[in-house]
Amino acid sequence: MLQPAIHACAQASEEAPAAPGQGISEISDDELSTMRGRYTVGDNTVAWFGVSMISTWQTATGQILESTMKVAMDFSQGNNTPKVTFTPTVNITRADAPDPTPAATAVASVAPAPTAPQTSSVAQTSGEPQRSVDASGLQNVSGLVQSVQVAGDANAATNNTQLTVREGTAPQTPAVSAPAGTTSVTDGAATASASYANGTAGVLLLIAGQGEVQQWIRNGSVGQSIQLTGDAQQISNRLQLDLVRQSVSNNLPLNQNVAQAITLARGIGPGTGQ
């Protein structure tokens, strides 16, 4: 007597429509908090970080000041302490001088570097129109800073910053690094210097009574500053930041793990290969 009843229940079960799906719904913060770090791939770490600063100043009389500094931080050794190299170049060319060889022109001196490039007010010398600029407040600004202050006529001043991020291997760094400190050259009222110490790097061009030009990178701040009180000056600041990330390994196990993680996170089916 039980067979007809069992047969009827089985037939009803086969004819009943499937329950509708829940669709896609947003995952709550509580649920996300239990998945923290679960599917993170750790092969995108920084392998190399480089900074190039070039500051050039041509005066109204044709004198040229140039300060160049390159800092490379190589993280490819596999630890959190990078190999740091510092390469400074400073040069001052007089208007009436022949084309110089940088190595013969720059007379380098090593001295303790300041903790950060200093910014002070610049004013004209006595007997000339009183002009002044003041960028001391830049010391309190974090992040990316670009400043141009001009109290003169017929000047040309540019600040240019470029950031390049790519994946690959770390470029070759110099085998020998210059010692930490300040490399500088002076000609009359003009000074060109490049410094690196205590994690702070910068370049400085200074002409007494005419102004000063700076670039720097330090903890929490990257900046370019131009201050002018003279006329017919041409100044260029160029800052290049290069970041190389370690390439993700192109192997099958890693690809399978990433694909499986994406599949599980979406909740749309089993892992790869199914």
mmCIF file of C-alpha atoms in Angstrom:
data_model
loop_
_atom_site.group_PDB
_atom_site.id
_atom_site.type_symbol
_atom_site.label_atom_id
_atom_site.label_comp_id
_atom_site.label_asym_id
_atom_site.label_seq_id
_atom_site.Cartn_x
_atom_site.Cartn_y
_atom_site.Cartn_z
ATOM 1 C CA MET A 1 0.000 0.000 0.000
ATOM 2 C CA LEU A 2 2.970 2.349 0.468
ATOM 3 C CA GLN A 3 4.285 1.983 -3.105
ATOM 4 C CA PRO A 4 1.728 4.314 -4.817
ATOM 5 C CA ALA A 5 2.370 7.011 -2.206
ATOM 6 C CA ILE A 6 6.163 6.778 -2.628
ATOM 7 C CA HIS A 7 5.791 6.889 -6.434
ATOM 8 C CA ALA A 8 3.548 9.975 -6.227
ATOM 9 C CA CYS A 9 6.020 11.812 -3.970
ATOM 10 C CA ALA A 10 8.920 11.038 -6.315
ATOM 11 C CA GLN A 11 6.941 12.248 -9.351
ATOM 12 C CA ALA A 12 5.991 15.487 -7.587
ATOM 13 C CA SER A 13 9.609 16.105 -6.645
ATOM 14 C CA GLU A 14 10.754 15.702 -10.257
ATOM 15 C CA GLU A 15 8.116 18.126 -11.591
ATOM 16 C CA ALA A 16 8.685 20.872 -8.971
ATOM 17 C CA PRO A 17 10.621 23.860 -10.382
ATOM 18 C CA ALA A 18 14.074 24.646 -8.957
ATOM 19 C CA ALA A 19 14.276 27.356 -6.336
ATOM 20 C CA PRO A 20 15.308 30.717 -7.839
ATOM 21 C CA GLY A 21 18.939 31.802 -7.217
ATOM 22 C CA GLN A 22 19.833 34.621 -4.917
ATOM 23 C CA GLY A 23 21.711 36.513 -7.647
ATOM 24 C CA ILE A 24 24.706 38.766 -6.936
ATOM 25 C CA SER A 25 24.728 40.521 -3.584
ATOM 26 C CA GLU A 26 27.241 42.791 -1.892
ATOM 27 C CA ILE A 27 29.419 41.137 0.744
ATOM 28 C CA SER A 28 29.131 42.710 4.150
ATOM 29 C CA ASP A 29 32.055 44.310 5.938
ATOM 30 C CA ASP A 30 31.880 41.663 8.647
ATOM 31 C CA GLU A 31 32.304 38.906 6.087
ATOM 32 C CA LEU A 32 35.113 40.737 4.294
ATOM 33 C CA SER A 33 36.962 41.183 7.568
ATOM 34 C CA THR A 34 37.352 37.418 7.899
ATOM 35 C CA MET A 35 38.972 37.198 4.425
ATOM 36 C CA ARG A 36 41.694 39.794 5.016
ATOM 37 C CA GLY A 37 44.894 38.922 3.154
ATOM 38 C CA ARG A 38 43.542 35.600 1.973
ATOM 39 C CA TYR A 39 44.131 36.093 -1.739
ATOM 40 C CA THR A 40 47.055 38.544 -1.702
ATOM 41 C CA VAL A 41 49.862 37.809 -4.163
ATOM 42 C CA GLY A 42 53.176 39.090 -2.796
ATOM 43 C CA ASP A 43 55.267 39.254 -5.973
ATOM 44 C CA ASN A 44 54.575 42.917 -6.787
ATOM 45 C CA THR A 45 57.071 44.398 -4.339
ATOM 46 C CA VAL A 46 59.365 47.277 -5.232
ATOM 47 C CA ALA A 47 62.602 46.068 -6.804
ATOM 48 C CA TRP A 48 64.235 49.439 -7.551
ATOM 49 C CA PHE A 49 63.559 53.126 -6.933
ATOM 50 C CA GLY A 50 65.523 55.874 -8.635
ATOM 51 C CA VAL A 51 65.552 59.667 -8.434
ATOM 52 C CA SER A 52 67.189 61.999 -10.957
ATOM 53 C CA MET A 53 67.351 65.743 -10.351
ATOM 54 C CA ILE A 54 68.703 68.252 -12.861
ATOM 55 C CA SER A 55 68.692 71.979 -12.132
ATOM 56 C CA THR A 56 70.034 74.462 -14.707
ATOM 57 C CA TRP A 57 70.338 78.237 -14.416
ATOM 58 C CA GLN A 58 71.518 80.605 -17.143
ATOM 59 C CA THR A 59 71.983 84.187 -16.043
ATOM 60 C CA ALA A 60 71.482 87.359 -18.066
ATOM 61 C CA THR A 61 75.253 87.538 -18.665
ATOM 62 C CA GLY A 62 75.422 83.967 -19.996
ATOM 63 C CA GLN A 63 76.848 82.268 -16.907
ATOM 64 C CA ILE A 64 75.511 78.719 -16.528
ATOM 65 C CA LEU A 65 75.047 76.842 -13.251
ATOM 66 C CA GLU A 66 74.126 73.170 -13.222
ATOM 67 C CA SER A 67 73.601 70.655 -10.451
ATOM 68 C CA THR A 68 72.698 67.046 -11.138
ATOM 69 C CA MET A 69 72.092 64.304 -8.638
ATOM 70 C CA LYS A 70 71.052 60.679 -9.044
ATOM 71 C CA VAL A 71 69.994 58.437 -6.171
ATOM 72 C CA ALA A 72 69.275 54.740 -6.677
ATOM 73 C CA MET A 73 67.704 52.406 -4.115
ATOM 74 C CA ASP A 74 68.078 48.750 -5.081
ATOM 75 C CA PHE A 75 65.696 46.378 -3.257
ATOM 76 C CA SER A 76 66.432 43.388 -5.508
ATOM 77 C CA GLN A 77 68.613 41.701 -2.894
ATOM 78 C CA GLY A 78 65.480 40.358 -1.238
ATOM 79 C CA ASN A 79 65.513 42.303 2.039
ATOM 80 C CA ASN A 80 63.980 45.498 3.353
ATOM 81 C CA THR A 81 67.315 47.331 3.454
ATOM 82 C CA PRO A 82 68.099 48.704 -0.030
ATOM 83 C CA LYS A 83 71.500 49.298 -1.532
ATOM 84 C CA VAL A 84 71.691 53.086 -1.904
ATOM 85 C CA THR A 85 74.021 54.820 -4.367
ATOM 86 C CA PHE A 86 74.484 58.558 -4.790
ATOM 87 C CA THR A 87 76.031 60.239 -7.851
ATOM 88 C CA PRO A 88 76.362 64.071 -7.777
ATOM 89 C CA THR A 89 77.614 66.376 -10.541
ATOM 90 C CA VAL A 90 77.990 70.153 -10.148
ATOM 91 C CA ASN A 91 79.265 72.687 -12.650
ATOM 92 C CA ILE A 92 79.533 76.453 -13.175
ATOM 93 C CA THR A 93 80.490 77.850 -16.574
ATOM 94 C CA ARG A 94 81.432 81.490 -17.041
ATOM 95 C CA ALA A 95 79.997 83.399 -19.963
ATOM 96 C CA ASP A 96 83.445 84.010 -21.477
ATOM 97 C CA ALA A 97 84.802 80.501 -20.830
ATOM 98 C CA PRO A 98 85.321 77.856 -23.535
ATOM 99 C CA ASP A 99 83.189 74.751 -23.533
ATOM 100 C CA PRO A 100 84.230 73.013 -20.302
ATOM 101 C CA THR A 101 84.714 69.381 -19.415
ATOM 102 C CA PRO A 102 82.528 68.758 -16.342
ATOM 103 C CA ALA A 103 85.186 66.664 -14.632
ATOM 104 C CA ALA A 104 87.730 69.477 -14.959
ATOM 105 C CA THR A 105 85.345 72.294 -14.085
ATOM 106 C CA ALA A 106 83.734 71.039 -10.907
ATOM 107 C CA VAL A 107 85.868 71.181 -7.787
ATOM 108 C CA ALA A 108 84.127 68.973 -5.270
ATOM 109 C CA SER A 109 84.264 69.352 -1.527
ATOM 110 C CA VAL A 110 82.630 66.973 0.910
ATOM 111 C CA ALA A 111 80.999 68.384 4.023
ATOM 112 C CA PRO A 112 78.092 67.421 6.272
ATOM 113 C CA ALA A 113 74.807 67.889 4.428
ATOM 114 C CA PRO A 114 71.792 69.624 5.980
ATOM 115 C CA THR A 115 68.923 67.436 7.124
ATOM 116 C CA ALA A 116 66.769 69.023 4.417
ATOM 117 C CA PRO A 117 67.264 71.670 1.728
ATOM 118 C CA GLN A 118 66.816 74.992 3.459
ATOM 119 C CA THR A 119 64.543 77.656 2.034
ATOM 120 C CA SER A 120 65.164 81.275 2.938
ATOM 121 C CA SER A 121 64.085 84.672 1.694
ATOM 122 C CA VAL A 122 66.009 86.253 -1.190
ATOM 123 C CA ALA A 123 66.354 89.992 -1.618
ATOM 124 C CA GLN A 124 68.183 92.313 -3.966
ATOM 125 C CA THR A 125 71.434 93.951 -2.925
ATOM 126 C CA SER A 126 71.471 97.598 -1.870
ATOM 127 C CA GLY A 127 71.364 100.214 -4.613
ATOM 128 C CA GLU A 128 68.928 98.214 -6.733
ATOM 129 C CA PRO A 129 65.123 98.047 -6.664
ATOM 130 C CA GLN A 130 64.006 96.334 -3.490
ATOM 131 C CA ARG A 131 62.579 92.972 -4.450
ATOM 132 C CA SER A 132 62.001 90.032 -2.166
ATOM 133 C CA VAL A 133 60.502 86.553 -2.141
ATOM 134 C CA ASP A 134 59.986 84.200 0.775
ATOM 135 C CA ALA A 135 59.357 80.448 0.517
ATOM 136 C CA SER A 136 60.101 79.465 4.114
ATOM 137 C CA GLY A 137 56.579 78.055 4.440
ATOM 138 C CA LEU A 138 57.448 75.240 2.021
ATOM 139 C CA GLN A 139 59.242 73.472 4.856
ATOM 140 C CA ASN A 140 55.836 72.756 6.393
ATOM 141 C CA VAL A 141 54.280 71.272 3.240
ATOM 142 C CA SER A 142 54.181 67.510 2.672
ATOM 143 C CA GLY A 143 53.591 65.543 -0.509
ATOM 144 C CA LEU A 144 54.544 66.930 -3.924
ATOM 145 C CA VAL A 145 55.564 70.600 -3.874
ATOM 146 C CA GLN A 146 56.194 72.887 -6.850
ATOM 147 C CA SER A 147 56.791 76.587 -6.303
ATOM 148 C CA VAL A 148 57.836 79.515 -8.503
ATOM 149 C CA GLN A 149 58.285 82.978 -6.990
ATOM 150 C CA VAL A 150 59.466 85.751 -9.298
ATOM 151 C CA ALA A 151 60.128 89.399 -8.467
ATOM 152 C CA GLY A 152 61.786 90.385 -11.741
ATOM 153 C CA ASP A 153 61.220 90.886 -15.443
ATOM 154 C CA ALA A 154 61.794 88.754 -18.570
ATOM 155 C CA ASN A 155 62.462 85.549 -16.635
ATOM 156 C CA ALA A 156 61.725 81.976 -17.759
ATOM 157 C CA ALA A 157 61.268 79.340 -15.019
ATOM 158 C CA THR A 158 59.921 75.791 -15.295
ATOM 159 C CA ASN A 159 59.352 72.930 -12.851
ATOM 160 C CA ASN A 160 58.854 69.512 -14.394
ATOM 161 C CA THR A 161 58.220 66.246 -12.502
ATOM 162 C CA GLN A 162 57.734 62.847 -14.101
ATOM 163 C CA LEU A 163 56.901 59.502 -12.455
ATOM 164 C CA THR A 164 57.415 56.203 -14.298
ATOM 165 C CA VAL A 165 56.137 52.913 -12.836
ATOM 166 C CA ARG A 166 56.933 49.667 -14.609
ATOM 167 C CA GLU A 167 57.522 45.988 -13.983
ATOM 168 C CA GLY A 168 60.795 44.234 -14.655
ATOM 169 C CA THR A 169 64.283 43.828 -13.275
ATOM 170 C CA ALA A 170 66.271 46.460 -11.436
ATOM 171 C CA PRO A 171 68.631 48.445 -13.697
ATOM 172 C CA GLN A 172 72.345 48.296 -13.072
ATOM 173 C CA THR A 173 73.495 50.685 -10.367
ATOM 174 C CA PRO A 174 76.976 52.199 -10.012
ATOM 175 C CA ALA A 175 79.445 49.903 -8.306
ATOM 176 C CA VAL A 176 80.890 52.797 -6.285
ATOM 177 C CA SER A 177 78.771 55.464 -4.631
ATOM 178 C CA ALA A 178 79.887 58.942 -3.633
ATOM 179 C CA PRO A 179 80.170 59.460 0.132
ATOM 180 C CA ALA A 180 77.232 61.022 1.914
ATOM 181 C CA GLY A 181 77.603 64.754 2.306
ATOM 182 C CA THR A 182 77.597 67.839 0.094
ATOM 183 C CA THR A 183 79.429 68.255 -3.210
ATOM 184 C CA SER A 184 79.688 71.908 -4.245
ATOM 185 C CA VAL A 185 81.479 74.384 -6.497
ATOM 186 C CA THR A 186 81.601 78.179 -6.106
ATOM 187 C CA ASP A 187 82.446 80.952 -8.562
ATOM 188 C CA GLY A 188 82.097 84.446 -7.121
ATOM 189 C CA ALA A 189 78.517 84.918 -5.935
ATOM 190 C CA ALA A 190 77.338 81.681 -7.583
ATOM 191 C CA THR A 191 77.191 78.285 -5.882
ATOM 192 C CA ALA A 192 76.024 74.913 -7.185
ATOM 193 C CA SER A 193 75.700 71.962 -4.785
ATOM 194 C CA ALA A 194 74.226 68.483 -4.457
ATOM 195 C CA SER A 195 73.737 66.726 -1.113
ATOM 196 C CA TYR A 196 72.681 63.400 0.309
ATOM 197 C CA ALA A 197 72.550 62.460 4.000
ATOM 198 C CA ASN A 198 70.180 60.809 6.468
ATOM 199 C CA GLY A 199 67.675 59.810 3.792
ATOM 200 C CA THR A 200 67.434 63.347 2.369
ATOM 201 C CA ALA A 201 68.704 64.267 -1.088
ATOM 202 C CA GLY A 202 68.673 67.605 -2.872
ATOM 203 C CA VAL A 203 70.303 70.016 -5.304
ATOM 204 C CA LEU A 204 70.759 73.760 -4.886
ATOM 205 C CA LEU A 205 71.755 76.638 -7.181
ATOM 206 C CA LEU A 206 72.350 79.975 -5.497
ATOM 207 C CA ILE A 207 73.403 83.412 -6.730
ATOM 208 C CA ALA A 208 73.634 86.094 -4.060
ATOM 209 C CA GLY A 209 71.144 88.885 -4.719
ATOM 210 C CA GLN A 210 69.550 87.019 -7.644
ATOM 211 C CA GLY A 211 67.760 84.053 -6.114
ATOM 212 C CA GLU A 212 68.016 80.323 -5.518
ATOM 213 C CA VAL A 213 66.795 77.111 -7.118
ATOM 214 C CA GLN A 214 66.170 73.847 -5.257
ATOM 215 C CA GLN A 215 64.951 70.305 -5.682
ATOM 216 C CA TRP A 216 64.658 67.777 -2.886
ATOM 217 C CA ILE A 217 63.270 64.455 -1.761
ATOM 218 C CA ARG A 218 62.933 63.618 1.911
ATOM 219 C CA ASN A 219 60.598 61.786 4.247
ATOM 220 C CA GLY A 220 57.067 62.764 3.245
ATOM 221 C CA SER A 221 58.003 65.428 0.706
ATOM 222 C CA VAL A 222 59.219 65.769 -2.887
ATOM 223 C CA GLY A 223 59.634 69.292 -4.151
ATOM 224 C CA GLN A 224 60.906 71.885 -6.594
ATOM 225 C CA SER A 225 61.357 75.541 -5.759
ATOM 226 C CA ILE A 226 62.433 78.570 -7.801
ATOM 227 C CA GLN A 227 62.956 81.999 -6.247
ATOM 228 C CA LEU A 228 64.075 84.923 -8.412
ATOM 229 C CA THR A 229 64.693 88.604 -7.795
ATOM 230 C CA GLY A 230 66.776 89.211 -10.943
ATOM 231 C CA ASP A 231 65.887 89.894 -14.570
ATOM 232 C CA ALA A 232 66.330 87.853 -17.765
ATOM 233 C CA GLN A 233 67.124 84.590 -15.963
ATOM 234 C CA GLN A 234 66.421 81.163 -17.493
ATOM 235 C CA ILE A 235 65.868 78.302 -15.038
ATOM 236 C CA SER A 236 64.827 74.697 -15.449
ATOM 237 C CA ASN A 237 64.077 72.100 -12.757
ATOM 238 C CA ARG A 238 63.618 68.492 -13.883
ATOM 239 C CA LEU A 239 62.774 65.676 -11.488
ATOM 240 C CA GLN A 240 62.446 62.074 -12.674
ATOM 241 C CA LEU A 241 61.116 59.338 -10.366
ATOM 242 C CA ASP A 242 61.422 55.723 -11.532
ATOM 243 C CA LEU A 243 59.748 52.831 -9.725
ATOM 244 C CA VAL A 244 60.400 49.253 -10.854
ATOM 245 C CA ARG A 245 58.186 46.529 -9.426
ATOM 246 C CA GLN A 246 59.209 42.912 -9.288
ATOM 247 C CA SER A 247 57.437 40.999 -12.049
ATOM 248 C CA VAL A 248 54.839 38.410 -11.047
ATOM 249 C CA SER A 249 56.236 34.940 -11.734
ATOM 250 C CA ASN A 250 54.686 33.465 -14.852
ATOM 251 C CA ASN A 251 54.296 29.896 -13.661
ATOM 252 C CA LEU A 252 51.334 27.534 -13.721
ATOM 253 C CA PRO A 253 50.874 26.968 -9.957
ATOM 254 C CA LEU A 254 50.685 30.698 -9.280
ATOM 255 C CA ASN A 255 48.254 31.291 -12.146
ATOM 256 C CA GLN A 256 46.061 28.457 -10.877
ATOM 257 C CA ASN A 257 46.081 29.828 -7.334
ATOM 258 C CA VAL A 258 45.112 33.322 -8.495
ATOM 259 C CA ALA A 259 42.354 32.027 -10.784
ATOM 260 C CA GLN A 260 40.994 29.813 -8.000
ATOM 261 C CA ALA A 261 41.017 32.710 -5.561
ATOM 262 C CA ILE A 262 39.031 34.872 -7.986
ATOM 263 C CA THR A 263 36.549 32.055 -8.586
ATOM 264 C CA LEU A 264 35.991 31.427 -4.896
ATOM 265 C CA ALA A 265 35.668 35.122 -4.139
ATOM 266 C CA ARG A 266 32.945 35.512 -6.734
ATOM 267 C CA GLY A 267 31.135 32.375 -5.570
ATOM 268 C CA ILE A 268 30.295 31.267 -9.113
ATOM 269 C CA GLY A 269 31.666 27.756 -9.122
ATOM 270 C CA PRO A 270 34.526 25.421 -8.184
ATOM 271 C CA GLY A 271 38.243 26.077 -8.709
ATOM 272 C CA THR A 272 40.177 25.972 -11.970
ATOM 273 C CA GLY A 273 40.137 22.851 -14.060
ATOM 274 C CA GLN A 274 36.524 22.024 -13.110
#
